[in-house]
Amino acid sequence: MSSKYVLLGSVRPAPEQPLARPGVDRASIGALVRKFYSRVRKDERLGPIFAREIVGDWESHLEKMTDFWCAVILKSGDYQGRPVPAHLKLEDVTEVDFEIWLALFRETAAELFAPETAAVFVERAERIAASLRLAMFFRLDRAAPARGR
Ligand code: HEM
């Protein structure tokens, strides 16, 4: 094999493996989701946004979010949704709101899981938050200096 292919092989990230740790299963992930959203709902900034968007049926939102986190952490095939469009329509959400979301998530994960496991949840949440923020707030015309002036 030529060295070009060896180099390409080495820069490609390894596929993520399911997190196999005792106590990390659908039941504990569901508990994290429920505790996290009960905090979100009490938060003075995030609470009203969720109350407005999720009218009535919290149970199906909590199940969907449990599917989502099982897909992220256990690589289960449970989640089939599309997070980006769901957030793009939230026009009043700001970048600061993401900091609040992440702070509540870190707090909840640290309460329910061992530190090394909580760190995996938080790292994934931060990565997904970064890509949602990019989709929601990044504007090429503001990011790059104008050309040709
Ligand atoms: C300030 C930050 C955020 C706010 C205000 C927010 C708000 C919401 C709301 C209101 C929904 C329900 C939308 C709907 O059902 O139509 C939703 C869905 C969802 N959110 Fe967030 N979110 C935030 C950050 C995040 C982050 C950081 C993640 C992932 C780590 C995430 C993952 C999801 C997922 C997976 C859904 C379900 C999308 C679907 O398949 O319908 N959200 N979010």
mmCIF file of C-alpha atoms and ligand atoms in Angstrom:
data_model
loop_
_atom_site.group_PDB
_atom_site.id
_atom_site.type_symbol
_atom_site.label_atom_id
_atom_site.label_comp_id
_atom_site.label_asym_id
_atom_site.label_seq_id
_atom_site.Cartn_x
_atom_site.Cartn_y
_atom_site.Cartn_z
ATOM 1 C CA MET A 1 0.000 0.000 0.000
ATOM 2 C CA SER A 2 1.372 3.440 -0.797
ATOM 3 C CA SER A 3 2.162 5.792 2.066
ATOM 4 C CA LYS A 4 -0.680 8.100 0.942
ATOM 5 C CA TYR A 5 -3.238 5.503 1.999
ATOM 6 C CA VAL A 6 -1.480 4.783 5.260
ATOM 7 C CA LEU A 7 -1.583 8.482 6.083
ATOM 8 C CA LEU A 8 -5.266 8.808 5.206
ATOM 9 C CA GLY A 9 -6.028 5.758 7.331
ATOM 10 C CA SER A 10 -4.257 7.230 10.305
ATOM 11 C CA VAL A 11 -6.040 10.600 10.244
ATOM 12 C CA ARG A 12 -9.523 9.180 9.947
ATOM 13 C CA PRO A 13 -11.064 9.099 13.431
ATOM 14 C CA ALA A 14 -11.763 5.629 14.806
ATOM 15 C CA PRO A 15 -15.506 4.888 14.894
ATOM 16 C CA GLU A 16 -16.924 5.520 18.339
ATOM 17 C CA GLN A 17 -17.529 2.431 20.420
ATOM 18 C CA PRO A 18 -20.553 1.968 22.678
ATOM 19 C CA LEU A 19 -19.703 2.928 26.238
ATOM 20 C CA ALA A 20 -19.597 -0.408 28.072
ATOM 21 C CA ARG A 21 -19.545 0.402 31.752
ATOM 22 C CA PRO A 22 -21.469 -1.105 34.622
ATOM 23 C CA GLY A 23 -24.518 0.926 35.486
ATOM 24 C CA VAL A 24 -24.738 2.638 32.101
ATOM 25 C CA ASP A 25 -27.922 1.341 30.523
ATOM 26 C CA ARG A 26 -31.305 2.560 29.347
ATOM 27 C CA ALA A 27 -32.590 2.758 32.935
ATOM 28 C CA SER A 28 -29.779 5.000 34.198
ATOM 29 C CA ILE A 29 -29.801 7.095 31.018
ATOM 30 C CA GLY A 30 -33.567 7.551 31.439
ATOM 31 C CA ALA A 31 -32.989 8.694 35.029
ATOM 32 C CA LEU A 32 -30.427 11.244 33.816
ATOM 33 C CA VAL A 33 -32.825 12.563 31.175
ATOM 34 C CA ARG A 34 -35.666 12.922 33.677
ATOM 35 C CA LYS A 35 -33.576 14.649 36.327
ATOM 36 C CA PHE A 36 -31.985 16.944 33.760
ATOM 37 C CA TYR A 37 -35.310 18.070 32.245
ATOM 38 C CA SER A 38 -36.897 18.540 35.644
ATOM 39 C CA ARG A 39 -34.072 21.029 36.296
ATOM 40 C CA VAL A 40 -34.432 22.619 32.876
ATOM 41 C CA ARG A 41 -38.135 23.148 33.512
ATOM 42 C CA LYS A 42 -37.363 24.977 36.766
ATOM 43 C CA ASP A 43 -34.690 27.181 35.224
ATOM 44 C CA GLU A 44 -35.846 30.765 34.864
ATOM 45 C CA ARG A 45 -34.463 31.189 31.368
ATOM 46 C CA LEU A 46 -34.873 27.710 29.819
ATOM 47 C CA GLY A 47 -38.082 26.722 31.630
ATOM 48 C CA PRO A 48 -40.367 29.100 29.717
ATOM 49 C CA ILE A 49 -38.843 28.114 26.339
ATOM 50 C CA PHE A 50 -39.570 24.413 26.935
ATOM 51 C CA ALA A 51 -42.988 25.164 28.455
ATOM 52 C CA ARG A 52 -43.925 27.038 25.304
ATOM 53 C CA GLU A 53 -42.550 24.426 22.872
ATOM 54 C CA ILE A 54 -43.579 21.222 24.602
ATOM 55 C CA VAL A 55 -47.225 21.642 25.251
ATOM 56 C CA GLY A 56 -48.777 18.855 27.288
ATOM 57 C CA ASP A 57 -46.905 15.727 26.269
ATOM 58 C CA TRP A 58 -43.664 15.741 28.251
ATOM 59 C CA GLU A 59 -43.634 11.970 28.505
ATOM 60 C CA SER A 60 -43.039 11.491 24.782
ATOM 61 C CA HIS A 61 -40.315 14.174 24.810
ATOM 62 C CA LEU A 62 -38.585 12.378 27.709
ATOM 63 C CA GLU A 63 -38.790 9.045 25.889
ATOM 64 C CA LYS A 64 -37.433 10.622 22.696
ATOM 65 C CA MET A 65 -34.549 12.163 24.623
ATOM 66 C CA THR A 66 -33.848 8.814 26.308
ATOM 67 C CA ASP A 67 -33.723 7.221 22.826
ATOM 68 C CA PHE A 68 -31.380 9.989 21.715
ATOM 69 C CA TRP A 69 -28.954 9.531 24.615
ATOM 70 C CA CYS A 70 -29.049 5.727 24.264
ATOM 71 C CA ALA A 71 -28.091 6.190 20.608
ATOM 72 C CA VAL A 72 -25.269 8.583 21.531
ATOM 73 C CA ILE A 73 -23.857 6.576 24.442
ATOM 74 C CA LEU A 74 -24.803 2.946 23.806
ATOM 75 C CA LYS A 75 -24.936 3.243 19.983
ATOM 76 C CA SER A 76 -28.427 1.776 20.072
ATOM 77 C CA GLY A 77 -30.545 2.413 16.992
ATOM 78 C CA ASP A 78 -33.329 3.946 19.063
ATOM 79 C CA TYR A 79 -33.272 7.544 17.868
ATOM 80 C CA GLN A 80 -34.403 8.458 14.361
ATOM 81 C CA GLY A 81 -35.007 12.198 14.723
ATOM 82 C CA ARG A 82 -33.335 15.297 13.327
ATOM 83 C CA PRO A 83 -32.051 17.629 16.048
ATOM 84 C CA VAL A 84 -30.952 20.518 13.829
ATOM 85 C CA PRO A 85 -34.380 21.513 12.401
ATOM 86 C CA ALA A 86 -35.937 21.124 15.880
ATOM 87 C CA HIS A 87 -33.552 23.820 17.167
ATOM 88 C CA LEU A 88 -33.420 26.083 14.121
ATOM 89 C CA LYS A 89 -37.027 27.010 14.693
ATOM 90 C CA LEU A 90 -36.258 28.242 18.259
ATOM 91 C CA GLU A 91 -35.535 31.789 17.230
ATOM 92 C CA ASP A 92 -35.234 33.322 20.694
ATOM 93 C CA VAL A 93 -32.596 30.859 21.927
ATOM 94 C CA THR A 94 -29.179 32.481 22.377
ATOM 95 C CA GLU A 95 -25.637 31.210 22.753
ATOM 96 C CA VAL A 96 -25.818 31.999 26.486
ATOM 97 C CA ASP A 97 -28.785 29.640 26.766
ATOM 98 C CA PHE A 98 -26.496 26.846 25.600
ATOM 99 C CA GLU A 99 -24.117 27.626 28.485
ATOM 100 C CA ILE A 100 -27.032 27.317 30.909
ATOM 101 C CA TRP A 101 -28.140 24.046 29.266
ATOM 102 C CA LEU A 102 -24.627 22.602 29.477
ATOM 103 C CA ALA A 103 -24.134 23.714 33.106
ATOM 104 C CA LEU A 104 -27.355 21.933 34.147
ATOM 105 C CA PHE A 105 -26.360 18.862 32.155
ATOM 106 C CA ARG A 106 -22.874 18.729 33.757
ATOM 107 C CA GLU A 107 -24.383 19.085 37.217
ATOM 108 C CA THR A 108 -26.916 16.291 36.642
ATOM 109 C CA ALA A 109 -24.431 13.893 35.017
ATOM 110 C CA ALA A 110 -21.997 14.424 37.927
ATOM 111 C CA GLU A 111 -24.721 13.567 40.441
ATOM 112 C CA LEU A 112 -25.792 10.348 38.740
ATOM 113 C CA PHE A 113 -22.631 8.815 37.317
ATOM 114 C CA ALA A 114 -19.052 8.106 38.323
ATOM 115 C CA PRO A 115 -16.743 10.950 37.264
ATOM 116 C CA GLU A 116 -15.212 9.123 34.262
ATOM 117 C CA THR A 117 -18.658 8.177 32.962
ATOM 118 C CA ALA A 118 -20.103 11.642 33.558
ATOM 119 C CA ALA A 119 -17.142 13.034 31.607
ATOM 120 C CA VAL A 120 -18.122 10.955 28.560
ATOM 121 C CA PHE A 121 -21.717 12.236 28.651
ATOM 122 C CA VAL A 122 -20.513 15.818 29.051
ATOM 123 C CA GLU A 123 -17.969 15.559 26.256
ATOM 124 C CA ARG A 124 -20.657 14.259 23.861
ATOM 125 C CA ALA A 125 -23.135 16.932 24.972
ATOM 126 C CA GLU A 126 -20.532 19.639 24.397
ATOM 127 C CA ARG A 127 -19.742 18.322 20.949
ATOM 128 C CA ILE A 128 -23.396 18.126 19.895
ATOM 129 C CA ALA A 129 -24.071 21.553 21.426
ATOM 130 C CA ALA A 130 -21.177 22.951 19.381
ATOM 131 C CA SER A 131 -22.654 21.624 16.155
ATOM 132 C CA LEU A 132 -26.163 22.873 17.029
ATOM 133 C CA ARG A 133 -24.699 26.297 17.829
ATOM 134 C CA LEU A 134 -22.881 26.317 14.524
ATOM 135 C CA ALA A 135 -26.127 25.500 12.702
ATOM 136 C CA MET A 136 -28.063 28.136 14.643
ATOM 137 C CA PHE A 137 -25.683 31.056 15.027
ATOM 138 C CA PHE A 138 -22.835 30.857 12.525
ATOM 139 C CA ARG A 139 -23.069 33.416 9.740
ATOM 140 C CA LEU A 140 -20.380 33.373 7.099
ATOM 141 C CA ASP A 141 -20.828 37.070 6.383
ATOM 142 C CA ARG A 142 -20.059 37.928 10.011
ATOM 143 C CA ALA A 143 -17.257 35.383 10.455
ATOM 144 C CA ALA A 144 -15.056 36.317 7.509
ATOM 145 C CA PRO A 145 -13.653 39.745 6.715
ATOM 146 C CA ALA A 146 -15.228 41.203 3.569
ATOM 147 C CA ARG A 147 -13.128 40.554 0.479
ATOM 148 C CA GLY A 148 -12.105 42.969 -2.194
ATOM 149 C CA ARG A 149 -12.277 46.139 -0.100
HETATM 150 C C1 HEM B 1 -30.280 26.211 24.984
HETATM 151 C C2 HEM B 1 -30.175 25.004 24.515
HETATM 152 C C3 HEM B 1 -31.342 24.169 24.038
HETATM 153 C C4 HEM B 1 -32.673 24.463 23.983
HETATM 154 C C5 HEM B 1 -33.392 25.723 24.416
HETATM 155 C C6 HEM B 1 -33.320 23.283 23.429
HETATM 156 C C7 HEM B 1 -34.686 23.162 23.215
HETATM 157 C C8 HEM B 1 -35.308 22.102 22.636
HETATM 158 C C9 HEM B 1 -36.727 22.008 22.374
HETATM 159 C C10 HEM B 1 -37.754 23.072 22.754
HETATM 160 C C11 HEM B 1 -36.952 20.837 21.759
HETATM 161 C C12 HEM B 1 -38.294 20.292 21.297
HETATM 162 C C13 HEM B 1 -38.499 20.655 19.862
HETATM 163 C C14 HEM B 1 -39.693 19.957 19.307
HETATM 164 O O1 HEM B 1 -40.079 18.898 19.847
HETATM 165 O O2 HEM B 1 -40.228 20.444 18.341
HETATM 166 C C15 HEM B 1 -35.674 20.165 21.634
HETATM 167 C C16 HEM B 1 -35.505 18.936 21.052
HETATM 168 C C17 HEM B 1 -34.316 18.241 21.080
HETATM 169 N N1 HEM B 1 -33.129 18.651 21.638
HETATM 170 FE FE1 HEM B 1 -32.761 20.487 22.377
HETATM 171 N N2 HEM B 1 -32.391 22.321 23.167
HETATM 172 C C18 HEM B 1 -31.158 22.808 23.542
HETATM 173 C C19 HEM B 1 -29.955 22.144 23.468
HETATM 174 C C20 HEM B 1 -29.800 20.846 23.113
HETATM 175 C C21 HEM B 1 -28.560 20.101 23.160
HETATM 176 C C22 HEM B 1 -27.208 20.690 23.613
HETATM 177 C C23 HEM B 1 -28.837 18.843 22.724
HETATM 178 C C24 HEM B 1 -27.917 17.650 22.577
HETATM 179 C C25 HEM B 1 -26.813 17.470 23.288
HETATM 180 C C26 HEM B 1 -30.246 18.790 22.381
HETATM 181 C C27 HEM B 1 -30.901 17.695 21.869
HETATM 182 C C28 HEM B 1 -32.195 17.676 21.451
HETATM 183 C C29 HEM B 1 -32.808 16.566 20.724
HETATM 184 C C30 HEM B 1 -32.139 15.267 20.315
HETATM 185 C C31 HEM B 1 -34.140 16.934 20.479
HETATM 186 C C32 HEM B 1 -35.199 16.116 19.745
HETATM 187 C C33 HEM B 1 -35.224 16.547 18.283
HETATM 188 C C34 HEM B 1 -36.214 15.700 17.505
HETATM 189 O O3 HEM B 1 -35.807 14.621 17.045
HETATM 190 O O4 HEM B 1 -37.365 16.098 17.414
HETATM 191 N N3 HEM B 1 -30.792 20.014 22.643
HETATM 192 N N4 HEM B 1 -34.689 20.957 22.179
#
